mmCIF file of C-alpha atoms in Angstrom:
data_model
loop_
_atom_site.group_PDB
_atom_site.id
_atom_site.type_symbol
_atom_site.label_atom_id
_atom_site.label_comp_id
_atom_site.label_asym_id
_atom_site.label_seq_id
_atom_site.Cartn_x
_atom_site.Cartn_y
_atom_site.Cartn_z
ATOM 1 C CA MET A 526 -0.082 0.059 -0.127
ATOM 2 C CA ASP A 527 3.018 2.339 0.699
ATOM 3 C CA ASN A 528 3.534 2.297 -3.160
ATOM 4 C CA ILE A 529 0.682 3.363 -4.188
ATOM 5 C CA ASP A 530 0.187 6.931 -5.375
ATOM 6 C CA LYS A 531 -2.921 7.937 -3.233
ATOM 7 C CA GLU A 532 -2.641 11.427 -4.411
ATOM 8 C CA MET A 533 -3.135 10.333 -8.046
ATOM 9 C CA ILE A 534 -5.914 8.135 -7.439
ATOM 10 C CA PHE A 535 -7.537 11.151 -5.559
ATOM 11 C CA LEU A 536 -6.991 13.405 -8.681
ATOM 12 C CA TYR A 537 -8.446 10.919 -10.664
ATOM 13 C CA LEU A 538 -11.526 10.914 -8.359
ATOM 14 C CA PHE A 539 -11.530 14.746 -8.911
ATOM 15 C CA PHE A 540 -11.731 14.300 -12.525
ATOM 16 C CA VAL A 541 -14.066 11.644 -12.783
ATOM 17 C CA GLY A 542 -16.574 13.629 -10.736
ATOM 18 C CA ALA A 543 -15.865 16.722 -13.317
ATOM 19 C CA THR A 544 -16.225 14.641 -16.432
ATOM 20 C CA LEU A 545 -19.587 12.935 -14.795
ATOM 21 C CA ALA A 546 -21.035 16.712 -14.410
ATOM 22 C CA LEU A 547 -20.541 17.622 -18.283
ATOM 23 C CA ILE A 548 -24.256 15.665 -18.714
ATOM 24 C CA ASN A 549 -25.571 18.658 -16.882
ATOM 25 C CA SER A 550 -23.157 21.177 -18.665
ATOM 26 C CA HIS A 551 -24.747 24.733 -19.667
ATOM 27 C CA PHE A 552 -22.177 24.916 -22.547
ATOM 28 C CA LEU A 553 -20.053 21.833 -23.131
ATOM 29 C CA LYS A 554 -17.291 23.551 -24.830
ATOM 30 C CA ASP A 555 -16.420 25.885 -21.934
ATOM 31 C CA SER A 556 -17.021 22.923 -19.195
ATOM 32 C CA ILE A 557 -14.436 20.908 -21.356
ATOM 33 C CA THR A 558 -11.881 23.864 -21.225
ATOM 34 C CA ILE A 559 -12.146 24.105 -17.369
ATOM 35 C CA ILE A 560 -11.668 20.668 -16.671
ATOM 36 C CA LEU A 561 -8.648 20.803 -19.473
ATOM 37 C CA GLN A 562 -7.216 23.701 -17.514
ATOM 38 C CA TYR A 563 -7.125 21.907 -14.038
ATOM 39 C CA ALA A 564 -5.417 18.848 -15.843
ATOM 40 C CA PHE A 565 -2.840 20.948 -17.844
ATOM 41 C CA ALA A 566 -1.831 23.064 -14.442
ATOM 42 C CA ILE A 567 -1.446 20.244 -12.701
ATOM 43 C CA PHE A 568 -0.291 17.003 -14.651
ATOM 44 C CA VAL A 569 2.072 18.763 -17.016
ATOM 45 C CA GLN A 570 3.818 20.416 -13.937
ATOM 46 C CA TYR A 571 3.824 16.939 -12.325
ATOM 47 C CA SER A 572 5.536 15.723 -15.430
ATOM 48 C CA VAL A 573 8.377 18.283 -15.660
ATOM 49 C CA LEU A 574 9.092 18.014 -11.781
ATOM 50 C CA ARG A 575 9.195 14.324 -11.642
ATOM 51 C CA VAL A 576 12.035 14.147 -14.642
ATOM 52 C CA PHE A 577 13.611 17.240 -12.859
ATOM 53 C CA PHE A 578 13.609 14.752 -9.657
ATOM 54 C CA LYS A 579 13.835 11.688 -11.527
ATOM 55 C CA TYR A 580 17.434 10.946 -11.372
ATOM 56 C CA ASN A 581 18.279 12.663 -8.120
ATOM 57 C CA TYR A 582 20.642 11.050 -5.618
ATOM 58 C CA HIS A 583 21.654 11.856 -2.455
ATOM 59 C CA SER A 584 25.038 13.610 -3.788
ATOM 60 C CA ASP A 585 23.205 16.034 -5.846
ATOM 61 C CA TYR A 586 19.617 17.058 -4.225
ATOM 62 C CA LYS A 587 20.719 20.191 -2.738
ATOM 63 C CA LEU A 588 22.007 21.562 -6.111
ATOM 64 C CA LYS A 589 18.413 20.489 -7.879
ATOM 65 C CA VAL A 590 16.525 22.227 -4.871
ATOM 66 C CA GLU A 591 18.263 25.141 -4.790
ATOM 67 C CA THR A 592 18.052 25.490 -8.660
ATOM 68 C CA LEU A 593 14.662 24.905 -8.162
ATOM 69 C CA LEU A 594 13.844 27.622 -5.305
ATOM 70 C CA LYS A 595 16.412 30.285 -6.668
ATOM 71 C CA MET A 596 14.514 30.237 -10.216
ATOM 72 C CA TYR A 597 11.451 30.919 -8.514
ATOM 73 C CA THR A 598 12.646 33.520 -6.089
ATOM 74 C CA VAL A 599 14.096 35.356 -8.956
ATOM 75 C CA SER A 600 10.948 35.277 -11.327
ATOM 76 C CA PHE A 601 9.134 36.450 -8.121
ATOM 77 C CA PHE A 602 11.330 39.585 -7.167
ATOM 78 C CA ILE A 603 10.944 40.615 -10.833
ATOM 79 C CA ALA A 604 7.369 40.477 -10.350
ATOM 80 C CA CYS A 605 7.545 42.402 -7.467
ATOM 81 C CA LEU A 606 10.148 44.955 -9.159
ATOM 82 C CA VAL A 607 7.476 45.716 -12.174
ATOM 83 C CA GLY A 608 4.833 46.253 -9.511
ATOM 84 C CA ILE A 609 6.894 48.876 -7.948
ATOM 85 C CA ALA A 610 7.879 50.074 -11.416
ATOM 86 C CA ILE A 611 4.290 50.406 -11.936
ATOM 87 C CA TYR A 612 3.550 52.612 -8.965
ATOM 88 C CA LEU A 613 6.234 54.778 -9.624
ATOM 89 C CA GLY A 614 4.948 55.651 -13.081
ATOM 90 C CA LEU A 615 8.335 54.088 -14.490
ATOM 91 C CA PHE A 616 6.630 51.582 -16.510
ATOM 92 C CA PRO A 617 4.849 52.144 -20.272
ATOM 93 C CA HIS A 618 1.378 52.981 -19.632
ATOM 94 C CA SER A 619 1.393 52.378 -16.121
ATOM 95 C CA ASP A 620 -2.052 53.440 -15.675
ATOM 96 C CA MET A 621 -3.174 50.284 -17.632
ATOM 97 C CA TYR A 622 -1.983 48.009 -14.549
ATOM 98 C CA TYR A 623 -4.365 49.285 -12.130
ATOM 99 C CA SER A 624 -8.087 48.293 -11.874
ATOM 100 C CA GLY A 625 -10.748 50.745 -12.242
ATOM 101 C CA ASN A 626 -10.980 51.294 -8.181
ATOM 102 C CA GLY A 627 -7.317 52.202 -8.299
ATOM 103 C CA ARG A 628 -6.099 48.715 -7.017
ATOM 104 C CA LEU A 629 -2.575 47.559 -8.442
ATOM 105 C CA ASN A 630 -3.358 44.695 -10.795
ATOM 106 C CA SER A 631 0.335 44.373 -12.437
ATOM 107 C CA ILE A 632 1.403 41.995 -14.287
ATOM 108 C CA ARG A 633 -1.212 39.643 -13.051
ATOM 109 C CA GLY A 634 -3.975 41.174 -14.498
ATOM 110 C CA ASN A 635 -6.192 41.338 -11.024
ATOM 111 C CA ALA A 636 -5.476 42.552 -7.889
ATOM 112 C CA ASN A 637 -6.955 39.501 -5.857
ATOM 113 C CA SER A 638 -4.605 37.334 -8.156
ATOM 114 C CA LEU A 639 -1.629 39.465 -7.176
ATOM 115 C CA ALA A 640 -2.493 39.470 -3.484
ATOM 116 C CA LYS A 641 -2.910 35.557 -3.834
ATOM 117 C CA TYR A 642 0.209 34.996 -5.966
ATOM 118 C CA ILE A 643 2.214 36.925 -2.966
ATOM 119 C CA VAL A 644 0.825 35.425 -0.099
ATOM 120 C CA ILE A 645 1.220 31.972 -1.462
ATOM 121 C CA SER A 646 4.910 32.571 -2.496
ATOM 122 C CA LEU A 647 6.165 34.483 0.513
ATOM 123 C CA PRO A 648 6.912 31.094 2.787
ATOM 124 C CA LEU A 649 8.985 29.624 -0.195
ATOM 125 C CA ILE A 650 10.845 32.704 -0.636
ATOM 126 C CA LEU A 651 11.380 32.609 3.326
ATOM 127 C CA ALA A 652 12.567 29.281 2.903
ATOM 128 C CA TYR A 653 14.606 29.860 0.074
ATOM 129 C CA PHE A 654 16.763 32.678 2.172
ATOM 130 C CA ASP A 655 16.566 30.480 5.406
ATOM 131 C CA TYR A 656 18.077 28.063 3.275
ATOM 132 C CA LYS A 657 20.883 30.477 2.081
ATOM 133 C CA LYS A 658 20.983 32.222 5.296
ATOM 134 C CA ASN A 659 20.907 35.600 3.533
ATOM 135 C CA ASN A 660 18.635 37.927 5.880
ATOM 136 C CA VAL A 661 19.870 41.170 3.648
ATOM 137 C CA LEU A 662 18.516 39.966 0.489
ATOM 138 C CA LEU A 663 15.208 38.846 2.422
ATOM 139 C CA CYS A 664 14.619 42.031 3.850
ATOM 140 C CA VAL A 665 15.062 43.573 0.332
ATOM 141 C CA VAL A 666 12.723 40.930 -1.409
ATOM 142 C CA LEU A 667 10.201 41.123 1.532
ATOM 143 C CA PHE A 668 10.001 44.641 1.122
ATOM 144 C CA THR A 669 9.206 44.841 -2.434
ATOM 145 C CA ALA A 670 6.657 42.117 -1.868
ATOM 146 C CA VAL A 671 4.876 43.748 0.889
ATOM 147 C CA VAL A 672 4.702 47.221 -1.136
ATOM 148 C CA ASN A 673 2.976 45.365 -4.290
ATOM 149 C CA LEU A 674 0.800 43.236 -1.344
ATOM 150 C CA ILE A 675 -0.514 46.571 0.161
ATOM 151 C CA LEU A 676 -1.033 48.417 -3.358
ATOM 152 C CA THR A 677 -3.560 45.819 -4.104
ATOM 153 C CA ALA A 678 -5.634 46.681 -0.813
ATOM 154 C CA SER A 679 -6.295 43.367 -0.318
ATOM 155 C CA PHE A 680 -8.053 42.795 2.746
ATOM 156 C CA GLY A 681 -7.857 38.747 2.872
ATOM 157 C CA GLY A 682 -4.133 39.058 1.097
ATOM 158 C CA LEU A 683 -3.061 41.195 4.006
ATOM 159 C CA LEU A 684 -5.065 38.526 6.924
ATOM 160 C CA TYR A 685 -3.664 35.481 5.055
ATOM 161 C CA THR A 686 -0.278 36.812 5.080
ATOM 162 C CA GLY A 687 0.223 37.589 8.979
ATOM 163 C CA LEU A 688 -1.397 34.156 9.651
ATOM 164 C CA VAL A 689 0.774 31.951 7.036
ATOM 165 C CA ILE A 690 3.826 33.598 8.021
ATOM 166 C CA ILE A 691 3.075 32.822 11.732
ATOM 167 C CA TYR A 692 2.172 29.341 10.626
ATOM 168 C CA TYR A 693 6.091 29.291 8.979
ATOM 169 C CA TYR A 694 8.059 29.936 11.920
ATOM 170 C CA LEU A 695 6.045 27.890 14.139
ATOM 171 C CA LEU A 696 6.742 25.044 12.305
ATOM 172 C CA LYS A 697 10.649 26.129 12.110
ATOM 173 C CA ILE A 698 10.139 26.317 16.026
ATOM 174 C CA ILE A 699 8.751 22.898 16.288
ATOM 175 C CA TYR A 700 11.108 20.904 13.606
ATOM 176 C CA THR A 701 14.237 22.995 13.488
ATOM 177 C CA PRO A 702 14.520 24.699 16.858
ATOM 178 C CA SER A 703 17.532 27.674 17.304
ATOM 179 C CA LYS A 704 17.955 30.815 18.736
ATOM 180 C CA SER A 705 17.978 32.158 14.937
ATOM 181 C CA THR A 706 14.366 31.141 14.450
ATOM 182 C CA GLY A 707 13.483 33.579 17.265
ATOM 183 C CA LYS A 708 15.302 36.513 15.987
ATOM 184 C CA GLN A 709 13.923 36.001 12.726
ATOM 185 C CA LEU A 710 10.502 36.071 13.955
ATOM 186 C CA LEU A 711 11.348 39.110 16.165
ATOM 187 C CA VAL A 712 12.729 40.867 13.049
ATOM 188 C CA PHE A 713 9.523 40.011 10.946
ATOM 189 C CA LEU A 714 7.408 41.373 13.721
ATOM 190 C CA CYS A 715 9.501 44.658 13.548
ATOM 191 C CA PHE A 716 9.297 44.664 10.226
ATOM 192 C CA ALA A 717 5.376 44.171 10.062
ATOM 193 C CA LEU A 718 4.734 46.683 12.703
ATOM 194 C CA ILE A 719 6.594 49.399 10.559
ATOM 195 C CA CYS A 720 4.033 48.070 7.721
ATOM 196 C CA VAL A 721 1.039 48.446 9.436
ATOM 197 C CA SER A 722 2.452 52.033 11.310
ATOM 198 C CA TYR A 723 3.123 53.409 7.483
ATOM 199 C CA ILE A 724 -0.393 52.114 6.355
ATOM 200 C CA TYR A 725 -2.047 54.031 9.321
ATOM 201 C CA VAL A 726 -0.160 57.355 8.966
ATOM 202 C CA ASN A 727 0.330 57.567 5.007
ATOM 203 C CA PRO A 728 -1.745 55.091 3.569
ATOM 204 C CA PRO A 729 -2.171 54.748 -0.234
ATOM 205 C CA GLU A 730 -5.605 56.339 -1.056
ATOM 206 C CA VAL A 731 -7.120 52.972 -2.242
ATOM 207 C CA VAL A 732 -6.110 51.231 1.342
ATOM 208 C CA ALA A 733 -7.627 54.471 2.954
ATOM 209 C CA GLU A 734 -10.886 53.801 0.931
ATOM 210 C CA ARG A 735 -11.024 49.971 0.793
ATOM 211 C CA ILE A 736 -9.421 48.861 4.271
ATOM 212 C CA LEU A 737 -8.938 51.786 6.625
ATOM 213 C CA SER A 738 -12.239 53.292 6.416
ATOM 214 C CA ILE A 739 -14.274 50.085 7.432
ATOM 215 C CA ASN A 740 -15.809 49.577 11.172
ATOM 216 C CA ASP A 741 -16.324 45.857 10.586
ATOM 217 C CA VAL A 742 -14.975 42.939 8.367
ATOM 218 C CA SER A 743 -18.678 43.076 7.001
ATOM 219 C CA GLN A 744 -17.634 46.166 4.890
ATOM 220 C CA ALA A 745 -14.125 44.761 3.579
ATOM 221 C CA GLY A 746 -13.811 44.835 -0.060
ATOM 222 C CA SER A 747 -16.815 42.463 -1.521
ATOM 223 C CA TYR A 748 -17.401 40.399 1.677
ATOM 224 C CA ASN A 749 -21.136 41.237 1.720
ATOM 225 C CA LEU A 750 -20.948 40.005 -2.206
ATOM 226 C CA LYS A 751 -19.320 36.985 -1.163
ATOM 227 C CA VAL A 752 -21.079 35.576 1.609
ATOM 228 C CA ALA A 753 -24.435 35.788 -0.133
ATOM 229 C CA LEU A 754 -22.818 34.033 -3.026
ATOM 230 C CA MET A 755 -21.981 30.970 -0.472
ATOM 231 C CA LYS A 756 -25.319 31.112 1.115
ATOM 232 C CA GLU A 757 -26.841 30.399 -2.190
ATOM 233 C CA SER A 758 -24.345 27.911 -3.383
ATOM 234 C CA LEU A 759 -25.396 25.912 0.240
ATOM 235 C CA GLU A 760 -28.802 26.455 -0.534
ATOM 236 C CA MET A 761 -28.851 25.318 -4.195
ATOM 237 C CA ASN A 762 -27.352 21.903 -3.659
ATOM 238 C CA SER A 763 -29.724 19.427 -3.747
ATOM 239 C CA ILE A 764 -29.147 15.494 -3.299
ATOM 240 C CA SER A 765 -28.997 14.950 -7.094
ATOM 241 C CA SER A 766 -26.851 18.109 -8.005
ATOM 242 C CA LEU A 767 -24.350 17.071 -5.182
ATOM 243 C CA LEU A 768 -23.664 13.439 -6.821
ATOM 244 C CA VAL A 769 -23.354 14.912 -10.454
ATOM 245 C CA GLY A 770 -23.061 18.318 -10.407
ATOM 246 C CA ILE A 771 -24.626 21.366 -12.291
ATOM 247 C CA GLY A 772 -21.845 21.041 -15.072
ATOM 248 C CA PRO A 773 -18.244 23.042 -14.987
ATOM 249 C CA GLY A 774 -18.610 26.517 -15.436
ATOM 250 C CA SER A 775 -22.774 26.562 -15.368
ATOM 251 C CA TYR A 776 -22.408 28.396 -11.713
ATOM 252 C CA PRO A 777 -23.261 31.862 -13.122
ATOM 253 C CA TYR A 778 -26.211 30.891 -15.444
ATOM 254 C CA VAL A 779 -27.986 29.267 -12.356
ATOM 255 C CA SER A 780 -27.214 32.039 -9.651
ATOM 256 C CA ILE A 781 -29.146 34.778 -8.902
ATOM 257 C CA TYR A 782 -26.050 37.040 -8.863
ATOM 258 C CA GLY A 783 -24.783 35.968 -12.437
ATOM 259 C CA THR A 784 -21.296 35.074 -10.954
ATOM 260 C CA ASN A 785 -19.405 32.507 -9.691
ATOM 261 C CA VAL A 786 -19.147 31.627 -5.825
ATOM 262 C CA HIS A 787 -16.018 32.864 -4.557
ATOM 263 C CA ASN A 788 -15.271 29.802 -2.291
ATOM 264 C CA LEU A 789 -13.595 26.984 -4.626
ATOM 265 C CA TYR A 790 -14.521 24.217 -2.365
ATOM 266 C CA LEU A 791 -18.312 25.356 -2.605
ATOM 267 C CA LEU A 792 -17.695 26.080 -6.522
ATOM 268 C CA ILE A 793 -16.269 22.485 -7.083
ATOM 269 C CA MET A 794 -19.478 20.814 -5.040
ATOM 270 C CA SER A 795 -22.114 22.852 -6.981
ATOM 271 C CA GLU A 796 -20.185 22.441 -10.495
ATOM 272 C CA PHE A 797 -18.418 19.090 -10.127
ATOM 273 C CA GLY A 798 -20.255 17.653 -7.333
ATOM 274 C CA PHE A 799 -19.476 15.414 -4.097
ATOM 275 C CA LEU A 800 -17.649 13.196 -5.669
ATOM 276 C CA SER A 801 -14.783 15.372 -7.331
ATOM 277 C CA LEU A 802 -14.843 17.851 -3.801
ATOM 278 C CA LEU A 803 -14.004 14.745 -1.805
ATOM 279 C CA GLY A 804 -11.385 13.615 -4.309
ATOM 280 C CA PHE A 805 -9.651 17.379 -4.202
ATOM 281 C CA LEU A 806 -9.781 17.622 -0.281
ATOM 282 C CA LEU A 807 -8.204 13.830 -0.140
ATOM 283 C CA PHE A 808 -5.486 15.209 -2.535
ATOM 284 C CA LEU A 809 -4.403 18.150 -0.407
ATOM 285 C CA PHE A 810 -4.957 16.410 2.530
ATOM 286 C CA SER A 811 -2.816 14.035 1.641
ATOM 287 C CA VAL A 812 0.172 15.964 0.296
ATOM 288 C CA TYR A 813 0.187 18.193 3.607
ATOM 289 C CA ILE A 814 0.196 15.204 5.868
ATOM 290 C CA LYS A 815 2.925 13.470 3.881
ATOM 291 C CA SER A 816 5.114 16.495 3.853
ATOM 292 C CA LEU A 817 4.962 16.771 7.901
ATOM 293 C CA LYS A 818 5.757 12.984 8.274
ATOM 294 C CA ASN A 819 8.543 13.542 6.082
ATOM 295 C CA LEU A 820 9.899 16.538 8.144
ATOM 296 C CA LYS A 821 10.773 13.607 10.584
ATOM 297 C CA ILE A 822 13.506 12.010 8.572
ATOM 298 C CA VAL A 823 14.595 14.426 6.080
ATOM 299 C CA ASP A 824 18.108 16.473 7.274
ATOM 300 C CA LYS A 825 17.671 20.239 8.564
ATOM 301 C CA ASN A 826 18.566 21.852 5.400
ATOM 302 C CA PHE A 827 15.847 20.092 3.751
ATOM 303 C CA LYS A 828 13.211 20.668 6.453
ATOM 304 C CA ILE A 829 13.632 24.471 5.600
ATOM 305 C CA VAL A 830 12.537 23.720 2.242
ATOM 306 C CA ILE A 831 9.396 21.344 3.337
ATOM 307 C CA ILE A 832 8.444 23.802 5.628
ATOM 308 C CA GLY A 833 8.367 26.351 3.269
ATOM 309 C CA LEU A 834 6.316 24.491 0.616
ATOM 310 C CA ASN A 835 4.011 23.103 3.292
ATOM 311 C CA SER A 836 3.408 26.411 4.465
ATOM 312 C CA SER A 837 2.756 27.863 0.871
ATOM 313 C CA LEU A 838 0.157 24.771 0.335
ATOM 314 C CA LEU A 839 -1.257 25.874 3.894
ATOM 315 C CA ALA A 840 -1.815 29.375 2.234
ATOM 316 C CA PHE A 841 -3.061 28.130 -1.183
ATOM 317 C CA CYS A 842 -5.831 26.216 0.716
ATOM 318 C CA MET A 843 -6.731 29.193 2.804
ATOM 319 C CA THR A 844 -6.971 31.808 -0.511
ATOM 320 C CA LEU A 845 -9.359 29.077 -1.877
ATOM 321 C CA THR A 846 -11.927 30.110 0.509
ATOM 322 C CA THR A 847 -12.137 33.230 -1.398
ATOM 323 C CA ASN A 848 -11.570 31.971 -4.748
ATOM 324 C CA THR A 849 -13.369 30.822 -7.646
ATOM 325 C CA HIS A 850 -11.846 28.440 -10.277
ATOM 326 C CA THR A 851 -8.010 28.329 -9.907
ATOM 327 C CA TYR A 852 -5.726 26.996 -12.484
ATOM 328 C CA THR A 853 -3.007 29.603 -12.717
ATOM 329 C CA ARG A 854 0.388 27.193 -13.020
ATOM 330 C CA SER A 855 2.042 29.320 -10.714
ATOM 331 C CA LEU A 856 -0.228 28.845 -7.514
ATOM 332 C CA TRP A 857 -0.362 25.328 -8.746
ATOM 333 C CA PHE A 858 3.630 25.122 -8.451
ATOM 334 C CA PHE A 859 3.664 24.674 -4.511
ATOM 335 C CA VAL A 860 1.294 21.785 -4.301
ATOM 336 C CA VAL A 861 2.729 20.043 -7.264
ATOM 337 C CA ALA A 862 6.186 20.706 -6.100
ATOM 338 C CA LEU A 863 5.343 19.304 -2.327
ATOM 339 C CA TRP A 864 3.819 16.377 -4.043
ATOM 340 C CA VAL A 865 6.806 15.404 -6.193
ATOM 341 C CA ILE A 866 9.550 16.239 -3.526
ATOM 342 C CA ASN A 867 7.105 14.005 -1.294
ATOM 343 C CA LYS A 868 7.305 11.252 -3.670
ATOM 344 C CA SER A 869 10.805 11.633 -4.302
ATOM 345 C CA ILE A 870 11.942 11.614 -0.780
ATOM 346 C CA ASN A 871 9.815 7.824 -0.258
ATOM 347 C CA GLU A 872 11.386 6.420 -3.682
ATOM 348 C CA LYS A 873 15.085 7.629 -3.664
ATOM 349 C CA SER A 874 15.780 8.724 -0.172
ATOM 350 C CA LEU A 875 16.249 12.244 -1.045
ATOM 351 C CA GLY A 876 17.397 14.489 1.719
ATOM 352 C CA LYS A 877 17.097 11.953 4.105
ATOM 353 C CA ARG A 878 19.635 11.728 7.053
ATOM 354 C CA MET A 879 22.079 9.596 6.595
#
């Protein structure tokens, strides 16, 4: 049983449910496209990363993992620098990279997408610089990321960032206890305090209007609409629709609000059916649990990598509570990378203590 790829079985369950739901599809072509987008985001990255680690023995795993982390960190840093250049007006046609209400979209095309990209990426970025033991560069990259996050004026993005960073350092304290971890957490808290203070003293206009002006959480962003859509989703699910689903991409056509419910778990349950939701949840849960188990058998340096990816996976799951269909490759990268690394650890003693 240990050699069976349970995660692959759970994904098959997800896609079988989605395929069965095609019988209720409002627009078959669009529904098939959604399913293929998920398949592409997951299986193509899985295949590439499996090849990347396939012949990865103990002698060179550090180089391959470090290369993977470096590539992602550099691309993330460039994306954040582009956002700052847009904010400073240095980017051609900078006004095109803002939404109508003044929120920064940057090159992600949507402010919420940019916020979620930052939230999910940050734990892995922290892990990379912990791995390299370079706090100076970490502060530089962290600063550019926080500036971009603030300019998105995403209430959920700011909240999730705080929670996932705390979770990351808790895992470090548990699995890699050292005096430096406490110092790093203190530095991060001081940095966060400076950022929060700046936001309150001299906030960007969009932040002042969208976040600081609210009296309670119900006034944050599109909170009321999201809650209404979630209630509608729960109420519309009959026994028959739960078993099969109303069809991928069909939710806007049956909703009185004319848009998707902003909660991927509820959206999958409504459109793909309970079978797909079960496979989806089991897949994420299995990858998460296996990574925690692997923290007990890998060496100290590799623990940092697993902690970063595990934290990014948790961030991914958190952001799905306010997201619609999510098949962006850069967001699924963390989930697939952790899945592949888990398999490599179990198959070839990747990163294990000798």
